[in-house]
Amino acid sequence: MAKSFLFVHVFLQAVSTAFACTAIVVGKDASATGYPIVTHSEDSGPATLDVRFIRIPRKTWPKGSRRPLYYWPPGYPRVVSSTVSPEYAPVNEQKETAPIGYIPQVEKTWAYWHNHYGVQNERGLSIAETTCSAKTVGWQATPDKPWGYNKASITELSMIALERCETARCAVETMGPLAVELGFYSEDSGPSTAPTYISSAECLAIADAVHGEVWIFHAMTGKGNASALWAAQRMPSDHILSMDNSFVIRKMKLNDPDNYLYSPKITELAEEMGWWSPEKETSPEVFDFYGAYGYLPGPQDTPTNLLSLWEFYAGRRMWRVWNLLTPEAAKSIDPNKGHLPDTPNPYPFSLPAPKGSITVQMLMDAHRDHYEGTPYDLTVGMAAGPYGSPNRAMPPVVGQWERAISMFRTAWSQIVEAKPNGRGIAWLGYDAAHGTAYLPFYAGATEGAPEAWRSHEGYQSKFSMKVAWWAFNLVNQYSDLNFRLINAEVQKKAHIIEAEGQEAIAKWEKEASALDEGTALAALTKRSNAFAEAKLAEWWELAFHLFAKYGRMVVTFNESETNGEDKFGQAYPDWWLASPEVGYQTWSRSGPFHGVLEKPATSGLAIEMRMLPALSTLLAGLATLFIAVGFAHEVGRRSGRAAASMDVYVAQP
């Protein structure tokens, strides 16, 4: 009993924030706007996330000022600091967060949007993030972690870049050296006794409005759990790519600084540990970053199928993004190849797309995808249930489903247009992308988002109608009653709102063109905030409309006795009713009364629940609760193997 419970405990501990985040990157020449676009979905869990959308103002600092560095936990409040922003100032007897370090402050810092990571500054510099795997791991230098030597997380690095830079190259050249100097740590590194190598590194996509450049930045902890190794590659302006919890930089040309940047002695640790050799390359100036430093799950990992899971966790999404957005070029991409450090003839860094072909709406809809119409479609099959739900809670047994782009555990996603003159736009959508409406917020906003986007009245563990996130989460939860039917109506409403947003932006900017810059930005801010508040009110109305229309397992239209209700509007499909496991068409007075399993589960990988009645009851109750309130999160931090030395955690000697 104790041994079996330990297995479940370790397994559930392993499924955490590592399996999170999709970032799509579009070059300026592939973009319909002529400006680069980066996107990000915040898919972390099961820990709660602070869902506030915060404005950090432009500031001028006295000479000799120091910039504090913080550890940013995921839940509310991320950090309490009036130094960072008035919107992060303490309320309700909160205490200011103690910094874990300082760096010299610059004279002037730009204003920018922030959720857990830096999003976009007033100059149009835009950032998207995804947590990645690596063969090293590090921890923050906080009092509770004597083994933590590092002070720079990707949260802080992204914020510093937006505070100080206008170009993507500047961002890379600012973040990289700081990571080396301060020591880099992932916020998802797990415990020191079982480091989570599959989430021990970070990847950013950085786009600017000055040159229209896009750079991809990878950062990982250096030797001895300290310092950092980093690499960056410039994406061609007519290309697109997808980063999905995995490095994508492979064959770096170390003698090409126009397209590749990297930390000093970038190959040294890989050669020392035997992870890479110059003899593997066609030129002494070539270095395979992902091949050398990407983590490859092995038999030491939990769960036992982590290698198979990880192979397609990133690879399938990479293929699907190309398949959706540049289908002609994607014909050469095998969806079953997978994406691992040792994959033969691996996927390219990026693919070309036709000039001006990719719109903001296409990116919004890509984030809503569950592989519909492909062999990997999550809306069909027994696991999708009778109503075609793509949402999958993670069970405490070994197995595997596809990892969709759109996830029910998404806290928010954003489509970020890197435009100049304060006209950059962060389209923010709360909760799962398949059930959200993306709303526009200007890069040059002269004030913060409406109160509902930054309220202290509620958070993920406390419901409040004063918090915007809850409107979208409520609709998504309710949609799972009949996903195919309800979500279709939700997406129709979302598309209407998003089209209205595009039309409104064109109108606002035309009107603002006759105004001076400051007046124009103030007017644009006022109008975008009013638009967001109006559409939030409509989304609450949508939620209540759905409650009335789809309640009681019917579809209700009005109060008429003759045509006010369709009693078969939510009828089970024929294939479901015909299944002997459902039992509807096989019922008899002598039984079976509830269907018969065609193939009872006897897998040796499954937990023998009949041997663990107490645990079974607990897990069943928790599963019911999680499904009911929508807090079940399919996630996957997976524990790696620590080396014998406490000072050096390297997964694969």
XYZ file of C-alpha atoms in Angstrom:
653
model
C 0.000 0.000 0.000
C 2.724 2.517 0.964
C 4.781 1.672 -2.111
C 1.812 2.105 -4.438
C 0.858 5.407 -2.835
C 4.435 6.630 -3.223
C 4.245 5.883 -6.949
C 1.084 7.953 -7.287
C 2.554 10.775 -5.231
C 5.745 10.931 -7.279
C 3.768 10.755 -10.521
C 1.432 13.563 -9.544
C 4.357 15.658 -8.337
C 5.991 15.139 -11.726
C 3.077 16.549 -13.735
C 3.555 20.262 -13.324
C 4.347 23.467 -15.176
C 6.903 22.083 -17.602
C 4.302 20.986 -20.142
C 3.280 24.520 -20.922
C 3.232 27.350 -23.453
C 3.159 27.643 -27.219
C 4.884 30.520 -29.023
C 4.285 31.269 -32.714
C 6.580 33.679 -34.535
C 5.875 35.484 -37.820
C 8.430 37.550 -39.739
C 7.514 40.969 -41.083
C 7.413 39.867 -44.714
C 5.167 36.904 -43.939
C 2.858 39.118 -41.875
C -0.179 40.743 -43.482
C 0.570 43.934 -41.535
C 4.189 44.199 -42.689
C 5.339 44.010 -39.068
C 6.529 40.956 -37.131
C 4.159 39.183 -34.742
C 4.905 36.963 -31.747
C 2.333 34.944 -29.802
C 2.310 33.224 -26.434
C -0.082 30.948 -24.561
C 0.385 30.607 -20.815
C -0.563 26.961 -20.327
C 0.986 26.322 -16.915
C -0.533 24.375 -14.046
C -1.598 22.869 -11.715
C -0.410 25.790 -9.589
C -2.601 28.861 -9.783
C -1.438 31.829 -11.841
C -1.787 35.535 -11.153
C -4.000 36.578 -14.080
C -3.554 40.347 -13.787
C -2.427 42.361 -16.833
C -0.177 45.061 -15.432
C 1.074 48.348 -16.845
C 4.600 49.254 -15.771
C 5.113 52.981 -16.390
C 7.983 54.826 -18.056
C 10.371 56.169 -15.429
C 13.396 58.389 -15.016
C 15.751 57.228 -12.254
C 18.165 59.210 -10.068
C 21.841 58.648 -10.732
C 23.158 55.725 -8.702
C 19.798 53.958 -8.469
C 19.698 50.195 -8.209
C 17.191 47.946 -9.940
C 15.861 45.174 -7.665
C 15.627 41.574 -8.848
C 12.777 39.397 -7.581
C 11.749 35.784 -7.538
C 8.346 35.730 -9.251
C 6.080 32.925 -7.976
C 3.166 31.994 -10.262
C 0.163 32.638 -8.019
C -1.455 35.851 -6.789
C 0.238 38.098 -5.935
C 3.245 37.513 -8.193
C 5.241 40.184 -6.465
C 4.329 43.046 -4.179
C 6.464 46.031 -5.150
C 5.560 49.695 -5.542
C 9.017 50.118 -7.114
C 8.041 47.958 -10.083
C 4.632 49.542 -10.663
C 1.881 51.273 -8.683
C -0.320 48.371 -9.797
C 1.986 46.001 -7.876
C 1.897 48.158 -4.730
C 0.745 46.452 -1.510
C -2.976 46.305 -0.703
C -4.947 44.660 2.093
C -1.960 44.525 4.448
C 0.323 42.882 1.861
C 4.051 43.224 2.543
C 6.602 44.377 -0.009
C 8.496 41.465 -1.559
C 12.173 41.288 -0.612
C 14.517 41.409 -3.627
C 17.016 38.588 -4.144
C 19.550 40.935 -5.736
C 20.212 44.235 -7.484
C 21.819 45.594 -10.641
C 22.691 49.194 -11.507
C 19.664 51.059 -12.852
C 19.744 53.007 -16.128
C 18.653 56.622 -16.381
C 15.361 55.990 -18.215
C 13.167 52.904 -18.605
C 10.332 52.397 -21.102
C 6.717 51.666 -20.190
C 5.459 48.167 -20.956
C 2.791 45.523 -20.404
C 3.483 42.663 -18.031
C 1.673 39.506 -16.953
C 4.105 36.835 -15.753
C 6.643 37.832 -18.408
C 7.327 41.066 -20.177
C 4.928 41.399 -23.130
C 5.474 44.617 -25.108
C 6.978 48.039 -24.473
C 5.908 51.437 -25.755
C 8.505 51.266 -28.539
C 6.891 48.120 -29.943
C 9.518 45.644 -28.718
C 7.538 42.426 -28.180
C 8.331 39.151 -26.417
C 6.837 35.647 -26.293
C 8.003 32.845 -23.973
C 8.019 29.067 -23.701
C 9.707 26.927 -21.046
C 12.199 24.430 -22.487
C 14.339 21.443 -21.509
C 18.100 21.314 -20.983
C 20.837 19.149 -19.475
C 21.622 21.637 -16.714
C 19.513 23.089 -13.956
C 19.714 25.961 -11.474
C 17.744 27.567 -8.676
C 17.090 31.043 -7.367
C 19.254 32.459 -4.594
C 16.539 32.685 -1.955
C 16.985 31.927 1.765
C 15.036 28.671 1.511
C 17.411 27.323 -1.174
C 21.038 27.174 0.010
C 21.808 25.332 -3.221
C 20.457 28.246 -5.279
C 23.172 30.516 -6.672
C 21.293 32.488 -9.333
C 19.397 35.770 -9.529
C 18.185 36.093 -13.130
C 14.961 34.381 -14.204
C 13.457 34.720 -17.661
C 10.772 36.888 -16.054
C 13.347 39.435 -14.895
C 15.386 39.214 -18.087
C 12.339 39.858 -20.283
C 11.357 42.823 -18.111
C 14.841 44.343 -18.193
C 14.946 43.976 -21.981
C 11.635 45.846 -22.363
C 12.758 48.531 -19.924
C 16.023 49.250 -21.742
C 15.733 48.250 -25.403
C 14.032 49.212 -28.653
C 15.432 46.419 -30.837
C 15.444 42.643 -30.623
C 19.232 42.533 -30.972
C 19.586 44.933 -28.041
C 17.310 42.663 -26.005
C 19.493 39.624 -26.726
C 22.717 41.521 -26.039
C 21.250 42.819 -22.766
C 19.728 39.595 -21.423
C 22.550 37.220 -22.364
C 25.435 38.894 -20.507
C 23.204 39.600 -17.498
C 22.282 35.896 -17.332
C 25.976 34.956 -17.360
C 26.846 37.551 -14.716
C 23.920 36.994 -12.348
C 23.323 33.293 -12.951
C 20.233 32.044 -14.743
C 17.529 29.873 -13.177
C 14.285 28.468 -14.476
C 11.258 29.036 -12.267
C 10.280 25.406 -13.007
C 13.469 23.603 -11.954
C 11.817 21.401 -9.345
C 13.380 20.240 -6.074
C 17.135 19.816 -5.707
C 16.651 16.110 -4.981
C 14.870 15.515 -8.293
C 15.547 18.352 -10.748
C 13.095 18.754 -13.598
C 15.365 18.936 -16.611
C 12.462 19.099 -19.020
C 11.636 22.558 -17.664
C 15.047 23.833 -16.599
C 15.596 26.254 -19.500
C 13.757 29.055 -21.265
C 13.118 30.252 -24.817
C 12.001 33.675 -25.995
C 10.903 35.104 -29.329
C 11.722 38.811 -29.570
C 10.403 41.108 -32.298
C 11.017 44.818 -32.827
C 9.327 47.652 -34.682
C 12.558 49.484 -35.503
C 14.129 47.045 -37.977
C 11.320 44.507 -38.054
C 13.745 41.840 -36.841
C 12.901 38.679 -34.919
C 15.463 36.901 -32.751
C 15.036 33.587 -30.936
C 16.784 33.445 -27.558
C 17.587 30.315 -25.539
C 18.926 30.429 -21.958
C 20.008 27.672 -19.567
C 22.025 27.439 -16.371
C 25.769 26.974 -16.750
C 28.238 24.617 -15.125
C 27.860 23.965 -11.426
C 24.262 25.209 -11.262
C 25.532 28.741 -11.812
C 26.090 31.430 -14.468
C 24.443 30.729 -17.843
C 24.778 29.472 -21.367
C 22.751 31.225 -24.031
C 22.290 31.320 -27.776
C 20.274 33.439 -30.180
C 19.415 33.180 -33.860
C 17.820 35.721 -36.199
C 14.800 34.423 -38.111
C 14.491 35.311 -41.818
C 11.876 38.017 -42.322
C 9.752 35.862 -44.646
C 9.673 32.865 -42.298
C 7.549 31.574 -39.443
C 8.307 29.155 -36.623
C 6.760 27.608 -33.546
C 8.503 27.089 -30.194
C 6.803 24.516 -28.029
C 8.683 23.720 -24.815
C 11.828 22.840 -26.718
C 14.937 24.476 -28.130
C 14.783 25.097 -31.879
C 18.268 26.534 -32.495
C 20.431 23.756 -33.936
C 23.344 24.288 -36.330
C 24.774 27.639 -35.272
C 27.353 29.359 -37.439
C 29.690 30.706 -34.806
C 31.420 33.014 -37.303
C 28.190 34.757 -38.400
C 27.349 37.485 -35.837
C 24.698 38.976 -38.120
C 22.534 35.907 -37.557
C 23.912 34.165 -34.437
C 24.828 35.453 -30.987
C 25.932 33.351 -28.015
C 27.623 33.251 -24.620
C 31.406 32.968 -24.222
C 32.809 29.434 -24.490
C 29.441 28.178 -25.712
C 30.785 24.715 -26.611
C 33.014 24.150 -23.594
C 30.607 22.384 -21.227
C 29.202 20.231 -24.037
C 32.708 19.056 -24.955
C 33.708 18.538 -21.326
C 30.670 16.366 -20.630
C 30.888 14.447 -23.904
C 27.555 15.761 -25.162
C 29.030 17.142 -28.359
C 32.241 17.079 -30.351
C 33.495 19.298 -33.199
C 34.131 16.081 -35.089
C 30.357 15.719 -35.516
C 30.181 18.879 -37.610
C 31.104 19.678 -41.189
C 32.967 22.821 -40.107
C 34.785 23.956 -36.941
C 32.525 27.017 -36.956
C 29.306 24.977 -36.599
C 27.753 24.054 -33.248
C 24.519 22.080 -32.721
C 23.016 23.870 -29.713
C 19.899 21.721 -29.281
C 21.774 18.532 -30.115
C 24.347 19.326 -27.447
C 22.247 20.818 -24.657
C 18.676 19.585 -25.221
C 17.460 17.072 -22.670
C 16.744 13.528 -23.833
C 14.508 11.584 -21.408
C 15.782 8.164 -20.385
C 14.852 5.124 -18.270
C 15.594 7.103 -15.104
C 12.692 9.446 -15.761
C 9.126 9.413 -14.488
C 6.782 8.464 -16.069
C 8.268 5.553 -17.959
C 6.921 6.763 -21.325
C 8.371 10.270 -21.023
C 10.606 9.788 -24.074
C 7.623 9.038 -26.333
C 5.559 11.796 -24.769
C 8.325 14.387 -25.135
C 9.130 13.409 -28.722
C 5.710 14.529 -29.934
C 4.885 17.080 -27.252
C 6.800 19.743 -29.152
C 7.107 18.142 -32.583
C 3.411 17.750 -33.280
C 2.693 21.393 -32.502
C 5.626 22.544 -34.649
C 4.217 20.592 -37.584
C 0.666 21.809 -36.992
C 1.585 25.488 -36.888
C 3.375 25.163 -40.231
C 0.513 23.034 -41.573
C -2.012 25.738 -40.684
C -0.058 28.859 -41.608
C 2.228 27.884 -44.477
C 0.685 24.677 -45.850
C 2.654 24.537 -49.092
C 6.029 24.655 -47.347
C 4.720 22.264 -44.674
C 4.172 19.498 -47.222
C 7.814 18.536 -46.696
C 7.340 18.182 -42.924
C 6.597 14.726 -41.507
C 4.166 15.076 -38.576
C 5.413 11.785 -37.147
C 9.098 12.694 -37.054
C 9.003 14.186 -33.572
C 11.441 16.693 -32.120
C 14.263 15.471 -29.896
C 17.963 16.395 -29.642
C 18.947 13.180 -31.446
C 16.198 13.157 -34.103
C 17.798 12.301 -37.487
C 17.313 14.958 -40.176
C 15.444 17.159 -37.705
C 12.846 19.794 -38.411
C 14.189 23.105 -39.767
C 14.524 26.164 -37.562
C 11.784 27.929 -39.544
C 9.856 27.716 -42.818
C 9.041 30.356 -45.446
C 5.503 31.674 -45.852
C 4.028 33.625 -48.779
C 4.496 37.385 -48.553
C 1.843 39.109 -46.466
C -0.108 35.885 -46.017
C -0.495 35.557 -42.249
C -3.111 37.654 -40.488
C -3.715 38.307 -36.819
C -6.988 36.379 -37.068
C -5.161 33.340 -38.470
C -2.888 33.375 -35.423
C -5.816 33.688 -33.035
C -7.437 30.678 -34.681
C -4.161 28.716 -34.699
C -4.128 29.082 -30.926
C -7.635 27.551 -30.873
C -6.540 24.392 -32.679
C -6.944 20.770 -31.490
C -5.698 19.142 -34.733
C -9.237 19.199 -36.128
C -9.517 17.266 -39.387
C -6.194 15.456 -38.949
C -5.436 11.925 -37.697
C -4.558 13.531 -34.341
C -7.931 15.268 -33.866
C -8.711 15.488 -30.150
C -12.410 16.222 -30.740
C -13.167 12.696 -31.963
C -12.936 9.236 -30.415
C -14.038 7.742 -27.131
C -11.795 10.022 -25.052
C -13.617 13.046 -26.508
C -16.907 11.675 -25.222
C -20.255 11.983 -26.974
C -19.918 15.755 -27.340
C -16.434 15.971 -28.818
C -14.478 17.602 -26.012
C -10.733 17.975 -26.707
C -10.016 18.609 -23.042
C -8.126 15.916 -21.157
C -7.381 15.840 -17.455
C -4.147 14.028 -16.570
C -4.893 10.691 -14.870
C -2.461 9.168 -12.330
C -1.529 6.307 -14.672
C 0.940 6.062 -17.518
C -0.412 6.754 -20.990
C -0.417 9.375 -23.701
C -2.757 11.682 -25.586
C -1.896 14.340 -28.136
C -0.887 17.745 -26.791
C -3.062 20.314 -28.546
C -2.154 23.936 -29.194
C -5.313 25.057 -27.371
C -5.422 23.797 -23.790
C -8.164 23.971 -21.192
C -5.527 24.881 -18.595
C -4.415 27.998 -20.482
C -4.580 31.042 -18.212
C -4.181 33.527 -21.067
C -2.767 33.883 -24.552
C -1.712 36.919 -26.544
C -1.051 37.885 -30.157
C 1.492 40.717 -30.110
C 2.050 42.986 -33.117
C 5.407 44.799 -33.094
C 4.395 48.158 -34.607
C 6.107 51.549 -34.148
C 4.913 54.884 -32.724
C 3.076 53.325 -29.807
C 0.713 51.563 -32.230
C 1.904 48.081 -31.343
C -0.931 45.926 -30.077
C -1.139 43.104 -27.582
C -4.325 41.136 -28.287
C -5.030 39.497 -24.928
C -7.357 36.522 -24.525
C -8.111 35.099 -21.096
C -8.423 31.369 -20.362
C -8.420 28.671 -23.086
C -8.003 30.164 -26.562
C -10.811 28.015 -27.982
C -13.245 29.882 -25.745
C -11.897 33.412 -25.536
C -12.170 36.684 -27.420
C -8.902 38.544 -28.034
C -9.048 42.214 -27.040
C -6.556 44.927 -28.103
C -4.270 46.915 -25.796
C -1.890 49.520 -27.219
C 1.884 49.401 -26.695
C 1.932 53.149 -26.077
C -0.983 53.128 -23.614
C -0.938 56.162 -21.344
C -2.616 54.313 -18.472
C -3.246 50.778 -17.310
C -5.883 48.326 -18.445
C -9.412 48.611 -17.010
C -9.779 47.626 -13.374
C -11.166 44.146 -14.153
C -7.831 43.218 -15.759
C -5.826 44.173 -12.658
C -8.285 43.786 -9.818
C -7.411 42.433 -6.377
C -11.028 41.349 -5.815
C -10.502 37.827 -7.128
C -7.976 35.392 -8.519
C -7.922 31.781 -9.686
C -8.802 30.465 -6.230
C -11.444 33.124 -5.540
C -14.335 33.805 -7.903
C -15.281 37.399 -8.591
C -17.388 39.043 -11.263
C -15.061 42.023 -10.902
C -12.217 40.019 -12.477
C -12.206 39.726 -16.271
C -10.536 36.308 -16.330
C -13.511 34.686 -14.610
C -15.961 35.584 -17.403
C -13.918 33.640 -19.951
C -13.136 30.763 -17.605
C -16.821 30.396 -16.733
C -17.813 30.126 -20.401
C -15.083 27.575 -21.041
C -16.081 25.455 -18.062
C -19.730 25.469 -19.072
C -18.840 24.591 -22.670
C -17.588 21.203 -21.546
C -21.207 20.130 -20.964
C -21.494 19.834 -24.736
C -18.286 21.108 -26.290
C -19.161 20.578 -29.939
C -22.440 22.462 -29.657
C -21.639 25.204 -27.149
C -18.095 26.010 -28.250
C -19.276 26.589 -31.822
C -21.519 29.384 -30.547
C -18.726 30.731 -28.337
C -16.251 30.891 -31.213
C -18.825 32.592 -33.436
C -19.210 35.317 -30.817
C -15.429 35.583 -30.423
C -14.952 36.089 -34.166
C -17.559 38.860 -34.168
C -15.795 40.671 -31.322
C -12.360 40.263 -32.920
C -13.623 41.612 -36.254
C -15.143 44.563 -34.416
C -11.789 45.118 -32.749
C -9.949 45.207 -36.067
C -12.481 47.632 -37.530
C -12.362 49.822 -34.442
C -8.557 50.029 -34.502
C -8.549 51.211 -38.101
C -11.159 53.858 -37.266
C -9.442 55.032 -34.075
C -6.028 55.338 -35.697
C -7.423 57.257 -38.655
C -9.053 59.723 -36.279
C -5.901 59.949 -34.141
C -3.670 60.692 -37.132
C -4.623 64.373 -36.969
C -3.600 64.682 -33.303
C -0.214 65.265 -31.713
C 1.487 62.104 -30.449
C 0.647 62.451 -26.764
C -2.981 63.341 -27.375
C -3.312 60.562 -29.929
C -1.981 57.882 -27.579
C -4.228 59.084 -24.758
C -7.239 58.906 -27.076
C -6.288 55.439 -28.350
C -5.829 54.212 -24.777
C -9.209 55.538 -23.715
C -10.965 53.925 -26.655
C -9.249 50.550 -26.405
C -10.016 50.377 -22.685
C -13.661 51.296 -23.293
C -13.852 48.649 -26.005
C -12.410 46.020 -23.643
C -14.914 46.890 -20.921
C -17.838 46.766 -23.359
C -16.808 43.383 -24.726
C -16.243 41.995 -21.242
C -19.834 42.955 -20.415
C -20.974 41.146 -23.560
C -19.005 38.052 -22.513
C -20.739 37.961 -19.137
C -24.039 38.205 -21.017
C -22.897 35.341 -23.228
C -22.207 33.207 -20.160
C -25.700 33.730 -18.774
C -27.241 33.188 -22.219
C -25.444 29.837 -22.485
C -26.695 28.795 -19.039
C -30.282 29.334 -20.131
C -29.974 27.957 -23.661
C -28.085 24.731 -22.939
C -29.326 23.821 -19.467
C -31.397 20.737 -18.645
C -29.805 18.667 -21.484
C -31.934 20.418 -24.113
C -31.643 23.545 -26.278
C -34.023 26.304 -25.189
C -34.944 29.193 -27.467
C -37.922 30.900 -25.830
C -41.033 30.293 -23.709
C -43.261 29.026 -26.532
C -45.108 25.759 -25.897
C -44.659 24.583 -29.477
C -41.174 25.581 -30.619
C -39.452 27.082 -27.588
C -37.296 24.056 -26.939
C -35.517 21.324 -28.876
C -35.605 18.248 -26.662
C -33.224 16.422 -28.976
C -30.883 19.370 -29.371
C -28.307 17.710 -27.152
C -29.072 14.109 -28.065
C -26.232 11.634 -27.812
C -24.754 10.650 -31.189
C -25.701 7.240 -32.645
C -22.199 5.775 -32.255
C -22.303 6.550 -28.548
C -25.760 5.079 -27.998
C -24.820 1.928 -29.925
C -21.759 1.252 -27.795
C -22.205 -1.800 -25.513
C -20.127 0.063 -22.946
C -22.817 2.739 -22.757
C -25.498 0.064 -22.476
C -28.452 2.056 -23.818
C -29.362 -0.405 -26.575
C -28.380 -3.550 -24.636
C -30.413 -2.962 -21.471
C -32.719 -5.791 -20.378
C -34.709 -6.551 -17.250
C -32.127 -9.131 -16.250
C -29.154 -6.890 -17.030
C -26.745 -5.550 -17.881
C -28.110 -2.301 -16.546
C -25.247 0.049 -17.247
C -23.204 -1.322 -20.124
C -20.348 -3.800 -20.203
C -16.689 -2.975 -20.702
C -15.434 -4.564 -23.891
C -11.842 -4.703 -22.677
C -11.471 -4.281 -18.932
C -8.333 -2.318 -18.045
C -5.694 -4.774 -16.788
C -2.547 -2.900 -17.777
C 0.375 -3.466 -15.492
C 1.070 0.265 -15.769
C -2.278 1.163 -14.224
C -2.746 1.559 -10.513
C -4.531 -1.454 -8.990
C -7.323 0.561 -7.464
C -9.025 -2.481 -5.983
C -5.922 -2.892 -3.819
C -6.045 0.757 -2.806
C -9.658 1.516 -1.871
C -8.869 4.592 0.160
C -6.665 6.073 -2.528
C -9.219 5.217 -5.196
C -11.932 7.079 -3.338
C -9.670 10.069 -2.850
C -8.596 10.243 -6.474
C -12.132 9.776 -7.758
C -13.363 12.559 -5.530
C -10.573 14.864 -6.581
C -11.158 14.077 -10.258
C -14.850 14.889 -9.909
C -14.085 18.142 -8.135
C -11.430 19.213 -10.641
C -13.703 18.548 -13.599
C -16.604 20.335 -11.929
C -14.712 23.564 -11.290
C -12.304 23.416 -14.207
C -9.163 23.330 -12.128
C -7.822 20.037 -13.457
C -4.685 20.787 -15.360
C -2.969 18.443 -17.787
C 0.610 19.317 -17.151
C 3.928 17.649 -17.033
C 6.952 18.602 -15.074
C 8.995 15.416 -15.189
C 11.756 14.664 -12.774
C 15.254 14.134 -14.073
C 18.134 12.411 -12.420
C 20.526 14.311 -10.166
C 24.226 13.547 -10.378
C 26.074 12.551 -7.240
C 27.543 16.020 -6.678
C 25.270 18.515 -4.942
C 26.990 21.327 -6.836
C 26.572 20.035 -10.372
C 23.260 18.723 -11.642
C 23.881 17.443 -15.118
C 21.364 14.969 -16.414
C 23.377 12.968 -18.896
C 27.087 12.546 -18.125
